PDB file of C-alpha atoms in Angstrom:
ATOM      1  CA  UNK A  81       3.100 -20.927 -26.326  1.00 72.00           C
ATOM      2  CA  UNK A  82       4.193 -18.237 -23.577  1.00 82.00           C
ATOM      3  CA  UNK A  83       1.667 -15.243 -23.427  1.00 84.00           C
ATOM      4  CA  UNK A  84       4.189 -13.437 -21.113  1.00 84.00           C
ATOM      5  CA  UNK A  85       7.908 -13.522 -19.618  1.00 87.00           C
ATOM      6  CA  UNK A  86       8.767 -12.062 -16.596  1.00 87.00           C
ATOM      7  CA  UNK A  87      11.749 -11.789 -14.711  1.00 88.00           C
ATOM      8  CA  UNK A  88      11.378 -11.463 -11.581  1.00 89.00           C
ATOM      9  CA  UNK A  89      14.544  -9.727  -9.777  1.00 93.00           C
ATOM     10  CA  UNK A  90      17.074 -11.429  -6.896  1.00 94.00           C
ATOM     11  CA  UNK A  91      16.524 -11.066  -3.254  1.00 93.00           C
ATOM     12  CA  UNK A  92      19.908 -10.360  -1.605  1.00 94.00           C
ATOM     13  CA  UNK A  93      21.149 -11.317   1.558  1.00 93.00           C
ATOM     14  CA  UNK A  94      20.330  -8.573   4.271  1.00 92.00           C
ATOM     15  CA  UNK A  95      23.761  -7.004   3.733  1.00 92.00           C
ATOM     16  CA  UNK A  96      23.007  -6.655   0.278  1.00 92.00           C
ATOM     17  CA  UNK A  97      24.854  -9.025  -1.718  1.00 94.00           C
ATOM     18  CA  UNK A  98      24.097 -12.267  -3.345  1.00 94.00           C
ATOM     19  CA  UNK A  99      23.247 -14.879  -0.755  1.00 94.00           C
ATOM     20  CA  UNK A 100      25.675 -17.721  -0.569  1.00 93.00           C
ATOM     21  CA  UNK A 101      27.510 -20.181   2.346  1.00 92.00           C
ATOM     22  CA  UNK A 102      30.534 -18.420   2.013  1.00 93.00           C
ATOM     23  CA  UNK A 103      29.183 -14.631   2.737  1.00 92.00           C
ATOM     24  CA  UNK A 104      27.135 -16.527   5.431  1.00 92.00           C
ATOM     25  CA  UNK A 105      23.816 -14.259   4.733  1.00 92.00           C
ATOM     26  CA  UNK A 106      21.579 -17.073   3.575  1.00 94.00           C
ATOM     27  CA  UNK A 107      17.957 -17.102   4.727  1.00 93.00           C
ATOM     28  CA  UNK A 108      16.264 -20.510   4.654  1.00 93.00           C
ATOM     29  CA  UNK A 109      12.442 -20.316   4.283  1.00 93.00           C
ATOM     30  CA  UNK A 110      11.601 -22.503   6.404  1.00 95.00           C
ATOM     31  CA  UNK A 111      12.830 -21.215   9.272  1.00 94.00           C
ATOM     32  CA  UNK A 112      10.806 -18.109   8.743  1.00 94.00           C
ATOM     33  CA  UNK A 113       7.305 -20.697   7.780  1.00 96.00           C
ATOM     34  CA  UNK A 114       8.638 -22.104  11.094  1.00 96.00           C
ATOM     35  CA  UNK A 115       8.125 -19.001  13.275  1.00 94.00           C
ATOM     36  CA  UNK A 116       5.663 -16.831  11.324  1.00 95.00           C
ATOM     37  CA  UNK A 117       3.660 -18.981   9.265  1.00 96.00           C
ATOM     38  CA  UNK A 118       3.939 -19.645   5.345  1.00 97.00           C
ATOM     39  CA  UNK A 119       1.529 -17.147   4.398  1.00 97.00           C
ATOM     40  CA  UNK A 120       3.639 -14.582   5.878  1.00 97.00           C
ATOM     41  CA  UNK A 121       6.489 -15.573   3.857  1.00 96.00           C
ATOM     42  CA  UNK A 122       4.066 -15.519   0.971  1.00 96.00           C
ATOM     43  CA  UNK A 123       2.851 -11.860   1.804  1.00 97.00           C
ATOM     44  CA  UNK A 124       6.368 -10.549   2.769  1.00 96.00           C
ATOM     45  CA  UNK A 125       8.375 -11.832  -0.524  1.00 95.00           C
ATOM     46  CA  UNK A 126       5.241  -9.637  -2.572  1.00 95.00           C
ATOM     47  CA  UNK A 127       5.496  -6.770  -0.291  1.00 95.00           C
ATOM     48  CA  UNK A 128       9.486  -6.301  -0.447  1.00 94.00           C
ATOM     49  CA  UNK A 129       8.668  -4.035  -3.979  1.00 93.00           C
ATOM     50  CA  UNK A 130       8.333  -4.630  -7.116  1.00 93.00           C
ATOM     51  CA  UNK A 131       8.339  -8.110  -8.639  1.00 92.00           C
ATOM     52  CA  UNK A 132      11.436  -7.523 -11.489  1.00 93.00           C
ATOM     53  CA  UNK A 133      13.458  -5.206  -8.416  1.00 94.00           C
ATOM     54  CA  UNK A 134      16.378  -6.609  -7.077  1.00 95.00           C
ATOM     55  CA  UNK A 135      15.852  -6.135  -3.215  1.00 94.00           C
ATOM     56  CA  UNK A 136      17.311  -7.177  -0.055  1.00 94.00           C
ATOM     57  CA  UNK A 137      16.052  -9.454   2.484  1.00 94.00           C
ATOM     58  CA  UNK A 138      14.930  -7.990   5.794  1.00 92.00           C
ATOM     59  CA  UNK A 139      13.670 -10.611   8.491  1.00 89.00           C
ATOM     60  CA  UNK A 140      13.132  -7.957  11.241  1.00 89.00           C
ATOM     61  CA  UNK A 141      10.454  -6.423   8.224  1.00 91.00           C
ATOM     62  CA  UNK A 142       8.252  -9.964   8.214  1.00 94.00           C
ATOM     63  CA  UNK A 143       6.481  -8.521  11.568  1.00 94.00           C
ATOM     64  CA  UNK A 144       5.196  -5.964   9.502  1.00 95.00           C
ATOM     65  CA  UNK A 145       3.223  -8.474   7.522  1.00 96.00           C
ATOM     66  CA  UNK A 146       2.592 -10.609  10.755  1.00 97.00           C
ATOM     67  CA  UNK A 147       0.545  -7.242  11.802  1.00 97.00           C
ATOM     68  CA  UNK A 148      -1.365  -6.840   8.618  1.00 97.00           C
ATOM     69  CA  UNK A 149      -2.809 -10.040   8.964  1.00 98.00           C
ATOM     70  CA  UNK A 150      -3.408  -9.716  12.751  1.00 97.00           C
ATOM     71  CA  UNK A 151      -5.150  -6.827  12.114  1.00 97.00           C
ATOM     72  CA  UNK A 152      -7.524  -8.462   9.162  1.00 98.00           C
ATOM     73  CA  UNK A 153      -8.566 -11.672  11.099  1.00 98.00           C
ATOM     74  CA  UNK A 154      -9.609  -9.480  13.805  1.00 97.00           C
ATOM     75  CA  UNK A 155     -11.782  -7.329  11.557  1.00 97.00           C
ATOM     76  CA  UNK A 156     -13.482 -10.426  10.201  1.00 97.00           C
ATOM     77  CA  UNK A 157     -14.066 -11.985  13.801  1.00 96.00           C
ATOM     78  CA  UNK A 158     -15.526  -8.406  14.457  1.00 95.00           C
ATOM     79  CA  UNK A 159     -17.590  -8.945  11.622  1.00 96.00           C
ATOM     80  CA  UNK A 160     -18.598 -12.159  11.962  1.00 95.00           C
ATOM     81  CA  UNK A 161     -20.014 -11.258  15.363  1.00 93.00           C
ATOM     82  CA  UNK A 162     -22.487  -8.267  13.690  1.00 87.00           C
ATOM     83  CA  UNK A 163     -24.232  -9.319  10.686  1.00 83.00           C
ATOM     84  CA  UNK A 164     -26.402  -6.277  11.057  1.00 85.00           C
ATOM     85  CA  UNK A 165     -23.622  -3.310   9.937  1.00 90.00           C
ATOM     86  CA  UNK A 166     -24.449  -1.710   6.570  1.00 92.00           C
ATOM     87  CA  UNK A 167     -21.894   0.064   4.999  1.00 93.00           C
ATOM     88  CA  UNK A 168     -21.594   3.699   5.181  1.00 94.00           C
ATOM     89  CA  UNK A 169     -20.597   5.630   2.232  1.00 92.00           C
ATOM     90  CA  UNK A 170     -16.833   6.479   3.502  1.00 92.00           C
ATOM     91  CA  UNK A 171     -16.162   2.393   3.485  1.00 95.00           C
ATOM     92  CA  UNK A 172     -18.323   1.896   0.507  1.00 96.00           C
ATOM     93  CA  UNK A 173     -15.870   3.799  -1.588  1.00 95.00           C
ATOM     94  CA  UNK A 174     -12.577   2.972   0.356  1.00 96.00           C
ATOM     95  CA  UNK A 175     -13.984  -1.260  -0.823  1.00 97.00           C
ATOM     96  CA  UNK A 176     -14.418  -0.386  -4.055  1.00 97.00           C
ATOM     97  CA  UNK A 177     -11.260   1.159  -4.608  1.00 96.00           C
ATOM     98  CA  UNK A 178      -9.580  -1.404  -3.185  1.00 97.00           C
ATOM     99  CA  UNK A 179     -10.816  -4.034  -4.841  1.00 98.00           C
ATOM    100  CA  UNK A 180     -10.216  -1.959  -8.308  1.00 97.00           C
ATOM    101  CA  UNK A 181      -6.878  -1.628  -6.997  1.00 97.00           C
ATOM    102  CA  UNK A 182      -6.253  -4.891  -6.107  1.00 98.00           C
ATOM    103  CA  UNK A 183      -8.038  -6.389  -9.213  1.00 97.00           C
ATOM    104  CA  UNK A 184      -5.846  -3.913 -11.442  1.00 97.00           C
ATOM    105  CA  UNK A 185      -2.359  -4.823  -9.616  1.00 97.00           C
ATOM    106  CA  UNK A 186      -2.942  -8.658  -9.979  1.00 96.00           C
ATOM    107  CA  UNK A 187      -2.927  -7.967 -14.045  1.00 94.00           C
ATOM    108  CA  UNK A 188      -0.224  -6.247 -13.965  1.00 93.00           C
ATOM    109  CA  UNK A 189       1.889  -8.523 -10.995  1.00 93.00           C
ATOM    110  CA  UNK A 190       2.036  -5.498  -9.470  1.00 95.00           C
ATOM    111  CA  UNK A 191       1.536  -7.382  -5.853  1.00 96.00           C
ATOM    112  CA  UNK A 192       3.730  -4.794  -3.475  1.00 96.00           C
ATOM    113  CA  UNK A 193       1.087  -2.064  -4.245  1.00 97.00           C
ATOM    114  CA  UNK A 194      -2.115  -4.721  -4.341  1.00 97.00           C
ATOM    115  CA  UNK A 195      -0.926  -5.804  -0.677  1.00 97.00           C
ATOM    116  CA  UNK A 196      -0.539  -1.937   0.324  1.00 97.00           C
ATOM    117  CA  UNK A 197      -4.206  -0.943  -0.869  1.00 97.00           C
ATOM    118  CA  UNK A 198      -5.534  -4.119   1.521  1.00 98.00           C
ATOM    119  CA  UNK A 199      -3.277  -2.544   4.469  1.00 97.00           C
ATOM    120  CA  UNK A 200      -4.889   0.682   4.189  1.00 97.00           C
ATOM    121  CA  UNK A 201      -8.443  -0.577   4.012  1.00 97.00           C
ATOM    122  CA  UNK A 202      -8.141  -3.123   6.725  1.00 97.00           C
ATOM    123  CA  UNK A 203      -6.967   0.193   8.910  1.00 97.00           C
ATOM    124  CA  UNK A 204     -10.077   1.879   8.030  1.00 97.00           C
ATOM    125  CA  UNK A 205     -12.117  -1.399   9.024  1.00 97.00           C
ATOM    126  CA  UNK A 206     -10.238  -1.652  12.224  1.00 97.00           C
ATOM    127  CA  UNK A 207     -10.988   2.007  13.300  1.00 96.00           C
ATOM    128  CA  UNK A 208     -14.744   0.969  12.571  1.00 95.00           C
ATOM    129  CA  UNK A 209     -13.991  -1.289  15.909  1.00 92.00           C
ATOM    130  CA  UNK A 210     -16.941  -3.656  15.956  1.00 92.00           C
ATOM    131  CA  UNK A 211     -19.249  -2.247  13.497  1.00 94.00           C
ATOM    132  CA  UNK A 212     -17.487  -3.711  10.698  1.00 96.00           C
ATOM    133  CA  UNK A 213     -19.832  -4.876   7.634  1.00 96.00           C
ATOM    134  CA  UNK A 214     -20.053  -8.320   6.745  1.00 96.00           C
ATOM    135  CA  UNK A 215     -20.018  -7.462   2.691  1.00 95.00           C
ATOM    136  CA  UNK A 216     -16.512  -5.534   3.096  1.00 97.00           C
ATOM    137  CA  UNK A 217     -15.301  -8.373   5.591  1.00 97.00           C
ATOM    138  CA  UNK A 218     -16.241 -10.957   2.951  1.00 97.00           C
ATOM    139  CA  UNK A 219     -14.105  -8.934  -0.107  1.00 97.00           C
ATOM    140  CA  UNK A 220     -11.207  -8.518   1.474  1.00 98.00           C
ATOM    141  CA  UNK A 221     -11.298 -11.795   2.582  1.00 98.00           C
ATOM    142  CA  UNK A 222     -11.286 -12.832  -1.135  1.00 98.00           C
ATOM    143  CA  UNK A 223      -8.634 -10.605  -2.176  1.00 98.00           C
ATOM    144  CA  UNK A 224      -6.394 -11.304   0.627  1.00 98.00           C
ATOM    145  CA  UNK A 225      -6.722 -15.286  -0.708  1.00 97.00           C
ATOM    146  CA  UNK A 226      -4.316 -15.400  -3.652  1.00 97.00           C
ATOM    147  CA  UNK A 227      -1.947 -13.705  -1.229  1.00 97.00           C
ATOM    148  CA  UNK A 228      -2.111 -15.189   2.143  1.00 97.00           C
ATOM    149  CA  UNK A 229      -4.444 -18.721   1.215  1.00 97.00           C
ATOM    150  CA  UNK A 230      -4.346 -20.132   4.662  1.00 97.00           C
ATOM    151  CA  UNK A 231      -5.279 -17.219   6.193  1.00 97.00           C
ATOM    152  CA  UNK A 232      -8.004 -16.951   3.303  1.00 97.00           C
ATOM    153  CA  UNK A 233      -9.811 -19.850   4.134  1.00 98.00           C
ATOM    154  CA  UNK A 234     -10.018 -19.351   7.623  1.00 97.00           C
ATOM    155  CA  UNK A 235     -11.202 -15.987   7.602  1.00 97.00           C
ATOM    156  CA  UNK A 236     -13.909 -17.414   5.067  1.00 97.00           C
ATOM    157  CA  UNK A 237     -14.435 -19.943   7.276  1.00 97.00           C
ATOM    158  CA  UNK A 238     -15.232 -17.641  10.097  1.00 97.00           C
ATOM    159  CA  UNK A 239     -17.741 -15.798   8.281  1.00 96.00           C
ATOM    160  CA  UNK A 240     -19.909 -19.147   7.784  1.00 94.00           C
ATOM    161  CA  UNK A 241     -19.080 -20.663   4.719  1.00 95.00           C
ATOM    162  CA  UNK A 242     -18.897 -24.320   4.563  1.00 94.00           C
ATOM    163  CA  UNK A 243     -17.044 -24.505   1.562  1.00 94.00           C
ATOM    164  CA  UNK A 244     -14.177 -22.907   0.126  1.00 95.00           C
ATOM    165  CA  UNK A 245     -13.533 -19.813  -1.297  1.00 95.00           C
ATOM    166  CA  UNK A 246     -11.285 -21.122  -3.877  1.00 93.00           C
ATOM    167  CA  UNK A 247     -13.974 -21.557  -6.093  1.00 93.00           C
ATOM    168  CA  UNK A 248     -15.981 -18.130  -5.437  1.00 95.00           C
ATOM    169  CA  UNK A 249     -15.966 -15.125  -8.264  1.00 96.00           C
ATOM    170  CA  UNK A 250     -13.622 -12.861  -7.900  1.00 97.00           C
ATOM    171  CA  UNK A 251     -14.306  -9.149  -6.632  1.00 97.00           C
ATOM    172  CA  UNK A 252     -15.778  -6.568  -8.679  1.00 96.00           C
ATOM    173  CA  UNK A 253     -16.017  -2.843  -8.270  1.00 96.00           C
ATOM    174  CA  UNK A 254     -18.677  -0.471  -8.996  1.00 95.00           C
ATOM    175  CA  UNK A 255     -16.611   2.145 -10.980  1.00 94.00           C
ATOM    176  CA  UNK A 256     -18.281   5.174 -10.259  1.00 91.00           C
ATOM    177  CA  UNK A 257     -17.803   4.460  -6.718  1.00 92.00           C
ATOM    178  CA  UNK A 258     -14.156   4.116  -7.206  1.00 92.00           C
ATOM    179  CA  UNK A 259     -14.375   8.536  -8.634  1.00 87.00           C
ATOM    180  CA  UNK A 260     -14.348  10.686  -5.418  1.00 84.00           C
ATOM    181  CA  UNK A 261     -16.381  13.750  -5.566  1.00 84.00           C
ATOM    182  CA  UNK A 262     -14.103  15.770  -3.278  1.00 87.00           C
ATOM    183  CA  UNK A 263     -10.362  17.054  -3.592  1.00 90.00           C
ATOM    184  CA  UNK A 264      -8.097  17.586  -0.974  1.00 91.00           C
ATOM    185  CA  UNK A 265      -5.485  20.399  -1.802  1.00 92.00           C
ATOM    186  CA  UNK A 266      -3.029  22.224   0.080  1.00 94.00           C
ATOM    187  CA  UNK A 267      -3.565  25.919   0.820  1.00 95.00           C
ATOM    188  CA  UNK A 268      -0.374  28.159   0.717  1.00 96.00           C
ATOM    189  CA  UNK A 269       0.299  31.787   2.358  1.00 95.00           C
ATOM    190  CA  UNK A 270       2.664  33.898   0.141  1.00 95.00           C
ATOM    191  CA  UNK A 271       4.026  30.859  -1.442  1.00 93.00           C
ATOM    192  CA  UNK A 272       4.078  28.114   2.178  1.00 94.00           C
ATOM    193  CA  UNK A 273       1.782  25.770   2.817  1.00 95.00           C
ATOM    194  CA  UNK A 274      -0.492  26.789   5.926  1.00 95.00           C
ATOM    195  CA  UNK A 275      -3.193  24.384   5.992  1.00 95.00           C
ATOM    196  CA  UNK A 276      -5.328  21.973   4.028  1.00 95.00           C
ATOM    197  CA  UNK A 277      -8.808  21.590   2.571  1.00 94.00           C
ATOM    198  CA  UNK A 278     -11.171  18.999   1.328  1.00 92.00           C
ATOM    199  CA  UNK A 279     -13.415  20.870  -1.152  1.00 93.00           C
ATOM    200  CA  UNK A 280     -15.553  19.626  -4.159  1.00 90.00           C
ATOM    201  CA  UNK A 281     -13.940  18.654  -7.170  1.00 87.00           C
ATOM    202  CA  UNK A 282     -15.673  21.822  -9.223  1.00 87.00           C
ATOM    203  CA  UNK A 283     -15.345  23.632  -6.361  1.00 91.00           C
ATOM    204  CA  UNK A 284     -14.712  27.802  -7.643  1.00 93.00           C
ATOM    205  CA  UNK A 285     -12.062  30.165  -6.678  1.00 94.00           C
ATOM    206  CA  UNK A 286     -14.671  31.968  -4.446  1.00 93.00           C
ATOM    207  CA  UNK A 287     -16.031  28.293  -2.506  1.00 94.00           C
ATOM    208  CA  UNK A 288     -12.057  27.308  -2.283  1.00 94.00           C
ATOM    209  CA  UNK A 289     -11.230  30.863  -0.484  1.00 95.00           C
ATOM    210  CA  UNK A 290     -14.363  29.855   1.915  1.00 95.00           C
ATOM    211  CA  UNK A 291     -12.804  26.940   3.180  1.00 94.00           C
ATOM    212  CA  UNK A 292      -9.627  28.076   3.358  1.00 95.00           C
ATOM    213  CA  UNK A 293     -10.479  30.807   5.608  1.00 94.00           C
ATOM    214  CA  UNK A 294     -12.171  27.783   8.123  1.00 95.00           C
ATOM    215  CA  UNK A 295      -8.319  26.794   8.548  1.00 95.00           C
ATOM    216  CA  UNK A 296      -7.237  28.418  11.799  1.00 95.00           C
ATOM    217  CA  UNK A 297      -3.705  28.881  10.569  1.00 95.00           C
ATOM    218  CA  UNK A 298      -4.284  29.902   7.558  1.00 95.00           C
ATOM    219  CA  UNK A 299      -7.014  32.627   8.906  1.00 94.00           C
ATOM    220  CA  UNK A 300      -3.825  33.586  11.416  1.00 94.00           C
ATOM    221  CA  UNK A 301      -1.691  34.116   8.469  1.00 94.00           C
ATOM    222  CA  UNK A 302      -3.835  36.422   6.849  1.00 94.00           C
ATOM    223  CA  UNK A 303      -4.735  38.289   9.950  1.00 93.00           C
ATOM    224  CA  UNK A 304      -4.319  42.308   9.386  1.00 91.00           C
ATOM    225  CA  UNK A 305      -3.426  41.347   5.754  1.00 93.00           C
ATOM    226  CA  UNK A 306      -4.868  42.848   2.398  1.00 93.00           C
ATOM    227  CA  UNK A 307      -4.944  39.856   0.038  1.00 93.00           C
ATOM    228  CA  UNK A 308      -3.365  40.793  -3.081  1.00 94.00           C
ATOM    229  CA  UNK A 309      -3.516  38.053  -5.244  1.00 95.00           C
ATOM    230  CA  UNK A 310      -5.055  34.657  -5.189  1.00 95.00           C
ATOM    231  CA  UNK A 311      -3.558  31.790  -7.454  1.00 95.00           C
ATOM    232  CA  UNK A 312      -6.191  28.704  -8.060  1.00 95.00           C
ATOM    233  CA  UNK A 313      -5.964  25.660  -9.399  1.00 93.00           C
ATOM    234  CA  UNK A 314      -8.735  23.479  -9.199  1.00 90.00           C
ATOM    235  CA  UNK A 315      -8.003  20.292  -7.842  1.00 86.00           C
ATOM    236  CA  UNK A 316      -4.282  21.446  -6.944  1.00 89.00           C
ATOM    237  CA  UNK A 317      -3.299  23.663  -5.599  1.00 92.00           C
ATOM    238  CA  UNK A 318      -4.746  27.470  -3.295  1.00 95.00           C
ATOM    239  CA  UNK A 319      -1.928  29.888  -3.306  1.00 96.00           C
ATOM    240  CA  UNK A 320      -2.840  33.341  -1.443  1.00 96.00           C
ATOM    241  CA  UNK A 321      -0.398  36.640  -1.840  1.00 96.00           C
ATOM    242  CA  UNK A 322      -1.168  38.697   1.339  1.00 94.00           C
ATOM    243  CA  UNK A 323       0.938  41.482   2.422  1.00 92.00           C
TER     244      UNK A 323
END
């Protein structure tokens, strides 16, 4: 019996309508396995948007992919090379997010967003140059796999495994690291943004107002300025009525 039905939507030709001969806007997959690889196919089709959308093809948009996974077998060759990197607490929760993310997204065949929550974390890892950990190498190298196999298995490869990763658990996350214990919020001067601030999540009015005043154009806003009123919402929003 079916446990679930879904309908996945049409890709279009690049001008938008249905492909066909006679329009002339038919894209053959192999000719893009041929040039880019077929786990860039693979990646691209689940990145377009969402699985039921109806959405257009865009070849010149397949680099962006290309890039992504540029970008993540370089982090695990950096990785690879340092087995000694432990894991600050910045990457520690950006991992575990990710792989709650990604985890979550798969359920749902929400792919698009899974593949976006990799990109971001592979950027962080890349900005960690060659102090990359091993541990967040390996996990994204696992949750990349369903997505981009090939590339899976090499990266997996690289990091010493003899075998293959098809048969290793799956990723899981540590859900308290996945809560952050800081806020950023925009601070606003008589009603226009200004400046933000990254404050605790029970921050107070008073500790809010602290910060803010750290924020050289919001202090230059206020400058010669009675403060009349101050609108706070915790976690939202620092609104400050100066005249």
């Amino acid at each position: 019996p079916i446990q679930k039905l879904v309908h996945q939507g049409m890709i279009l030709g690049s001008d938008g309508e249905k492909m066909s001969k006679s329009r002339g806007n038919v894209v053959n997959p192999d000719d893009v396995v041929e040039v880019h690889g077929a786990d860039a196919l693979r990646l691209y089709e689940m990145f377009m948007g969402p699985l039921e959308a109806v959405k257009p093809w865009q070849t010149s948009q397949v680099s962006g992919v290309v890039r992504f996974q540029s970008k993540l077998f370089n982090v695990v060759q950096a990785a690879a090379k340092n087995d000694a990197v432990e894991m600050d607490e910045e990457t520690t929760k950006i991992l575990h997010k990710t792989m709650k993310k990604v985890t979550e997204d798969i359920e749902s065949m929400s792919f698009n967003t899974a593949i976006s929550a990799m990109m971001v974390l592979t950027n962080h890892l890349t900005s960690l140059k060659d102090q990359v950990p091993r541990e967040a190498a390996e996990k994204l190298t696992l949750m990349v796999s369903p997505f981009a196999p090939h590339l899976g298995e090499e990266c997996w490869s690289i990091l010493g495994h003899d075998d293959t990763l098809a048969y290793h658990p799956w990723v899981e996350h540590d859900e308290a690291l996945c809560v952050d214990n800081t806020v950023k919020m925009g601070v606003q001067v008589n009603g226009k943004t200004r400046g933000e601030i990254e404050i605790p999540k029970d921050a107070d009015q008073e500790g809010a107002m602290a910060e803010a005043m750290k924020v050289q154009s919001v202090s230059n806003q206020l400058d010669g300025k009675d403060v009349k009123k101050i609108i706070y919402v915790p976690g939202r929003i620092l609104n400050i009525v100066a005249k």
